[in-house]
Structure formats: C-alpha cells, structure tokens
PDB file of C-alpha atoms in Angstrom:
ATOM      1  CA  UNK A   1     186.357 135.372 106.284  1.00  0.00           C
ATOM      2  CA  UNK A   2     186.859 136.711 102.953  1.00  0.00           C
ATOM      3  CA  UNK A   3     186.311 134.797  99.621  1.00  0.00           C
ATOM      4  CA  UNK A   4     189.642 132.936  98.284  1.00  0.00           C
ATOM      5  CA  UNK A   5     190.081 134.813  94.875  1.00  0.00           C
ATOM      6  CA  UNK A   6     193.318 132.888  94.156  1.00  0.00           C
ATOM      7  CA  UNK A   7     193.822 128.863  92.963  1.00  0.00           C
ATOM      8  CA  UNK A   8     189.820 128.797  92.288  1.00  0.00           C
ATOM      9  CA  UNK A   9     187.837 126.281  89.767  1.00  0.00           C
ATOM     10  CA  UNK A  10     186.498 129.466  88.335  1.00  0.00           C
ATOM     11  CA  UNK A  11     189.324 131.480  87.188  1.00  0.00           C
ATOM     12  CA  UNK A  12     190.939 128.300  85.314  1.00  0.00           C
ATOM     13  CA  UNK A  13     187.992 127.747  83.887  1.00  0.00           C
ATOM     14  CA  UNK A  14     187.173 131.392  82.554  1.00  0.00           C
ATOM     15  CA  UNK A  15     191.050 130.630  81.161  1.00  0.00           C
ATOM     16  CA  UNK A  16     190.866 128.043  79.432  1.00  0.00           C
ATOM     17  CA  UNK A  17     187.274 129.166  77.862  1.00  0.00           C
ATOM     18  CA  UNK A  18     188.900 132.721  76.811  1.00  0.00           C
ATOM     19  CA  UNK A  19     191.484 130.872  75.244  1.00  0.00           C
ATOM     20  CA  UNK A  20     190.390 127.237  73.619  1.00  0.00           C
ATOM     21  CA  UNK A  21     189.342 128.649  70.128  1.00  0.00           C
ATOM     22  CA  UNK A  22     192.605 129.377  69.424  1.00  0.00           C
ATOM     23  CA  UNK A  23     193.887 126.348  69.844  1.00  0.00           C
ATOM     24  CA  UNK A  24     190.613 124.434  67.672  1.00  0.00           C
ATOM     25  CA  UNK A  25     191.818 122.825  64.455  1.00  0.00           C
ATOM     26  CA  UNK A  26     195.989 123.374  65.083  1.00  0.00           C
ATOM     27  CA  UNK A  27     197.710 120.218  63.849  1.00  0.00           C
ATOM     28  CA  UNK A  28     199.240 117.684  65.720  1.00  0.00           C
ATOM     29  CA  UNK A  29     198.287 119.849  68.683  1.00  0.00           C
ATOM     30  CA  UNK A  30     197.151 118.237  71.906  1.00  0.00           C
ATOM     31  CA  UNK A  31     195.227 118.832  75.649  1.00  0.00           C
ATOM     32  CA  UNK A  32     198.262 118.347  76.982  1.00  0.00           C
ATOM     33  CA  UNK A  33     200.053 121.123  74.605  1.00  0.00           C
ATOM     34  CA  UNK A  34     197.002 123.801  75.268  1.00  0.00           C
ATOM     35  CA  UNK A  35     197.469 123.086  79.086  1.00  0.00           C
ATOM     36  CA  UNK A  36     201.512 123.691  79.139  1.00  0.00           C
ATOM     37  CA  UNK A  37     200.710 126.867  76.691  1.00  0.00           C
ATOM     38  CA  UNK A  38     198.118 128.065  79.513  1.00  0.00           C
ATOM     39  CA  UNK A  39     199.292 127.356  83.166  1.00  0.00           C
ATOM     40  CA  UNK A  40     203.307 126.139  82.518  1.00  0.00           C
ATOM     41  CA  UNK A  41     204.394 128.775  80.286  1.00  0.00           C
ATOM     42  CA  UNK A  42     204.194 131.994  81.900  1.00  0.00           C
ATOM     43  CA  UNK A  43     204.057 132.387  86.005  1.00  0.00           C
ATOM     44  CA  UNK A  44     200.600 132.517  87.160  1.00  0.00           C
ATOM     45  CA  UNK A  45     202.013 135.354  90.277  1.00  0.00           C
ATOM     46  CA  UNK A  46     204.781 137.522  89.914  1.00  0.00           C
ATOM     47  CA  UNK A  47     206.343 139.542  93.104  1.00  0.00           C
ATOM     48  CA  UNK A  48     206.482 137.714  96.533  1.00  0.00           C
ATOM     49  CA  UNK A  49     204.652 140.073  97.891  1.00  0.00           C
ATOM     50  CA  UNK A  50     201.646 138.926  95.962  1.00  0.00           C
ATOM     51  CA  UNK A  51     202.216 135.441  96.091  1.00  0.00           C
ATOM     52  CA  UNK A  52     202.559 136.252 100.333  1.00  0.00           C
ATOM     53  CA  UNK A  53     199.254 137.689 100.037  1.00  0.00           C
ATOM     54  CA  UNK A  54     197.651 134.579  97.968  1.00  0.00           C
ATOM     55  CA  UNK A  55     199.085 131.822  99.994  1.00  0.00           C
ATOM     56  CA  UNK A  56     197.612 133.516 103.416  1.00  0.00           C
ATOM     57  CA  UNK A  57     194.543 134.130 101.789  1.00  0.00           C
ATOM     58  CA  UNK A  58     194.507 130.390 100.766  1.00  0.00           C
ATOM     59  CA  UNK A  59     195.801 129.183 103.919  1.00  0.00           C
ATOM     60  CA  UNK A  60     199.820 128.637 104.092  1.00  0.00           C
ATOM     61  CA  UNK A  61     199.727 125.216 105.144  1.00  0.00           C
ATOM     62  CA  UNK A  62     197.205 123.860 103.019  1.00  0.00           C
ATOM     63  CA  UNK A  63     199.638 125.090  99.881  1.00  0.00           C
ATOM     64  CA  UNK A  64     202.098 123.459 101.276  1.00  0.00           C
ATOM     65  CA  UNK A  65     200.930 120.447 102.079  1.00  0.00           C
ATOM     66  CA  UNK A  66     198.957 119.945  98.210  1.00  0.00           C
ATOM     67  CA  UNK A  67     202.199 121.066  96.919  1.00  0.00           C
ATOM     68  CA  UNK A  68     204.426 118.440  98.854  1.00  0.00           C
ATOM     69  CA  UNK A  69     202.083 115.833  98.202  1.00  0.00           C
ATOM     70  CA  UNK A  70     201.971 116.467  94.787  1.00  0.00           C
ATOM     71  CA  UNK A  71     206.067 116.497  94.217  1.00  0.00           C
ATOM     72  CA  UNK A  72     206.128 113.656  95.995  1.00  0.00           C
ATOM     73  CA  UNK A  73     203.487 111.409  94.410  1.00  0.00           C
ATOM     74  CA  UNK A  74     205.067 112.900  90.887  1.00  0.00           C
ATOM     75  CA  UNK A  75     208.938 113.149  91.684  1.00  0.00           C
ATOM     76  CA  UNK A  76     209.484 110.909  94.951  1.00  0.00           C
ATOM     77  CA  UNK A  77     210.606 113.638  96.736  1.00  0.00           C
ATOM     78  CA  UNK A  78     209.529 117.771  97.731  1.00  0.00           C
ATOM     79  CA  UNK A  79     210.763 119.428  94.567  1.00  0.00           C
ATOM     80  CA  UNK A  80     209.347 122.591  94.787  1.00  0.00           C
ATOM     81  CA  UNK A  81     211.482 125.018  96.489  1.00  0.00           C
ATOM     82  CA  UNK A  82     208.554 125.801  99.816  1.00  0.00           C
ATOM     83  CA  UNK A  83     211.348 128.653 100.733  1.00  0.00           C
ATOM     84  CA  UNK A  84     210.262 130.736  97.387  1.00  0.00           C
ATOM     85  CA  UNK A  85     206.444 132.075  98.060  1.00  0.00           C
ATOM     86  CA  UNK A  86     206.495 132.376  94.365  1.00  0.00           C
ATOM     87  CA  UNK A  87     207.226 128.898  93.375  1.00  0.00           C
ATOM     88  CA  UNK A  88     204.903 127.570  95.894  1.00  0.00           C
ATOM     89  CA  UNK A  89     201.831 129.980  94.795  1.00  0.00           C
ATOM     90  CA  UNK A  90     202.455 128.855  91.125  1.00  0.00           C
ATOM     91  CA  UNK A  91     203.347 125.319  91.781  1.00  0.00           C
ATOM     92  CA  UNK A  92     199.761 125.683  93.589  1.00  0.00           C
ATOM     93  CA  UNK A  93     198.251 127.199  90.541  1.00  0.00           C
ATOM     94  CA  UNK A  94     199.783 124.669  88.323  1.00  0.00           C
ATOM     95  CA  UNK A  95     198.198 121.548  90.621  1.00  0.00           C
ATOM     96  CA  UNK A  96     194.838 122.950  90.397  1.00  0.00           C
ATOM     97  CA  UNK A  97     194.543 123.079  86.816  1.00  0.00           C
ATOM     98  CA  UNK A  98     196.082 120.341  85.962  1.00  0.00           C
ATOM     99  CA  UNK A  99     193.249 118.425  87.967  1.00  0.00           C
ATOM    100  CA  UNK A 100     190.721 120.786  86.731  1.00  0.00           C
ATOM    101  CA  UNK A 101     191.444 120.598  82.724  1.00  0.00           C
ATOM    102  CA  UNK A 102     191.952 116.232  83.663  1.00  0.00           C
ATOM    103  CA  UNK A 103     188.348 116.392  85.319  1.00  0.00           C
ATOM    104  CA  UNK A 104     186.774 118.418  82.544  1.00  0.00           C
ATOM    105  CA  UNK A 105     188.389 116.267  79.552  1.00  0.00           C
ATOM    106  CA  UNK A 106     187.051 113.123  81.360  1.00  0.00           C
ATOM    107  CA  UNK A 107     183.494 114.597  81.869  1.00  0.00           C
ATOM    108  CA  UNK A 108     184.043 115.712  77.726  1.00  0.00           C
ATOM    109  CA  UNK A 109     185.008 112.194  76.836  1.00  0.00           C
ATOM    110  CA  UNK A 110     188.605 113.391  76.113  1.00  0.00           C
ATOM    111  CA  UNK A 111     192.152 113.190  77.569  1.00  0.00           C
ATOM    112  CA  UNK A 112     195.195 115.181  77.591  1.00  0.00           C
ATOM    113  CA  UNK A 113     196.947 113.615  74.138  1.00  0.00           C
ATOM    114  CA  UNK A 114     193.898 113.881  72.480  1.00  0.00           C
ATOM    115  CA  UNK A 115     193.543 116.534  69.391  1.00  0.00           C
ATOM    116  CA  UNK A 116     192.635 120.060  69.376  1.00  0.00           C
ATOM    117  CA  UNK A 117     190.314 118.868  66.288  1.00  0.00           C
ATOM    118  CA  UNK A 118     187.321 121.787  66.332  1.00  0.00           C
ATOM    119  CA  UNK A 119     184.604 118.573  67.175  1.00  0.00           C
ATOM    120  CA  UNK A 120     187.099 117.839  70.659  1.00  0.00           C
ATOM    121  CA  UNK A 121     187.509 121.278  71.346  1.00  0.00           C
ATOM    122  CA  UNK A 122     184.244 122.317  71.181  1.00  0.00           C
ATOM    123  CA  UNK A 123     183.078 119.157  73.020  1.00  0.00           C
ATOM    124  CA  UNK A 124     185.776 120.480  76.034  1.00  0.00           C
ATOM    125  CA  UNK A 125     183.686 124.153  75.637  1.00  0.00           C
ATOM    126  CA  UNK A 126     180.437 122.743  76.011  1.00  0.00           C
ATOM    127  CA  UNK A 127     181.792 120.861  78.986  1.00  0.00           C
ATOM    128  CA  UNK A 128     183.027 123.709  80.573  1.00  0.00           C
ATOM    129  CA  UNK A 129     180.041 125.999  80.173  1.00  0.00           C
ATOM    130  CA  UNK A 130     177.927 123.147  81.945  1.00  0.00           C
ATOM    131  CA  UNK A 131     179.885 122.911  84.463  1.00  0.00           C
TER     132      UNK A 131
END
C-alpha cells in the first residue's frame, strides 16, 4: 500500500509555514482571513482526473463519508455536490485544514478571529515547527 500523498497534516502544514510571514503585522487581518486566503481561495486539485486519482488513493468512501458528515453537521444537509470528484477532493482538502489550522491555534493559545499581530503569528510558527 502506497503512502497517501494527498489531504495529509504535512502538506497543510508546510502551507501555512511557507506562507504565514506574509500575513504577520497586516491590519485588521485575522486566522480566519489567512485560512480563506490559503485553502478557500484557489482549488486545492484541478482536472478530475487528478482529483480521481487522490480520492482512490485516499480511499473513496472515507471522502465521502468526512465530507457528508461535515455538510451536514455545518449546513443540515449534503451540500457538496459527491457527483463532481473535484468538489469532493477539495471539499476534502478544505475539512482537513480547517481542523488542522483550529488544532494548531488552540495548541498556540490562539483562535481563528484572532490578529495576524507578528507576536500571534509567530507564536502559530513556533507551534507549527513543534509539531
């Protein structure tokens, strides 16, 4: 069985630590903010050929049942379109860091409306590089 390199604790994190300086010091600028800028802005797969390949290597079901559960614990109801490989693989990707940034934050001492001040930013870096 190969290694999953898709939806992985790793790759968010090497995201979010090649991209948090930017953010340090921008006002009125929040978690929350740096997280839609990073995993809600731009699609995390594009082609459905890749997002095939992702899902299989992740395990079909699995997406689809974290993704399901998720709409429905946020919206009430499936949201996601689970026709659209695409959707699913990023709705995936979007799940998984949300409750990756949410866990490091907490282990930081921060949340998502906190500031991007440059002491809470760094705090979230040195958080991340323990971890």
């Amino acid at each position: 069985m190969t290694k999953c390199e898709y939806f992985t604790d790793d790759e968010i994190k090497e995201t979010l630590l090649n991209n948090l300086d930017e953010y340090e010091g921008i006002e009125d600028y929040t978690f929350d903010d740096v997280f839609n800028d990073l995993f809600n802005s731009d699609y995390y797969i594009i082609g459905y050929k890749e997002a095939v390949d992702a899902l299989e290597e992740y395990g079909i079901f699995n997406a689809l049942e974290e993704v399901q559960r998720w709409d429905e614990d946020n919206f009430g109801h499936w949201e996601t379109d689970y026709t659209n490989t695409e959707a699913v693989a990023n709705m995936l990707e979007y799940i998984h860091a949300s409750e990756y940034m949410n866990d490091m934050l907490d282990r930081a001492g921060l949340d998502m409306s906190d500031e991007t001040t440059p002491e809470n930013v760094n705090k979230l870096i040195k958080t991340l590089k323990e971890y």
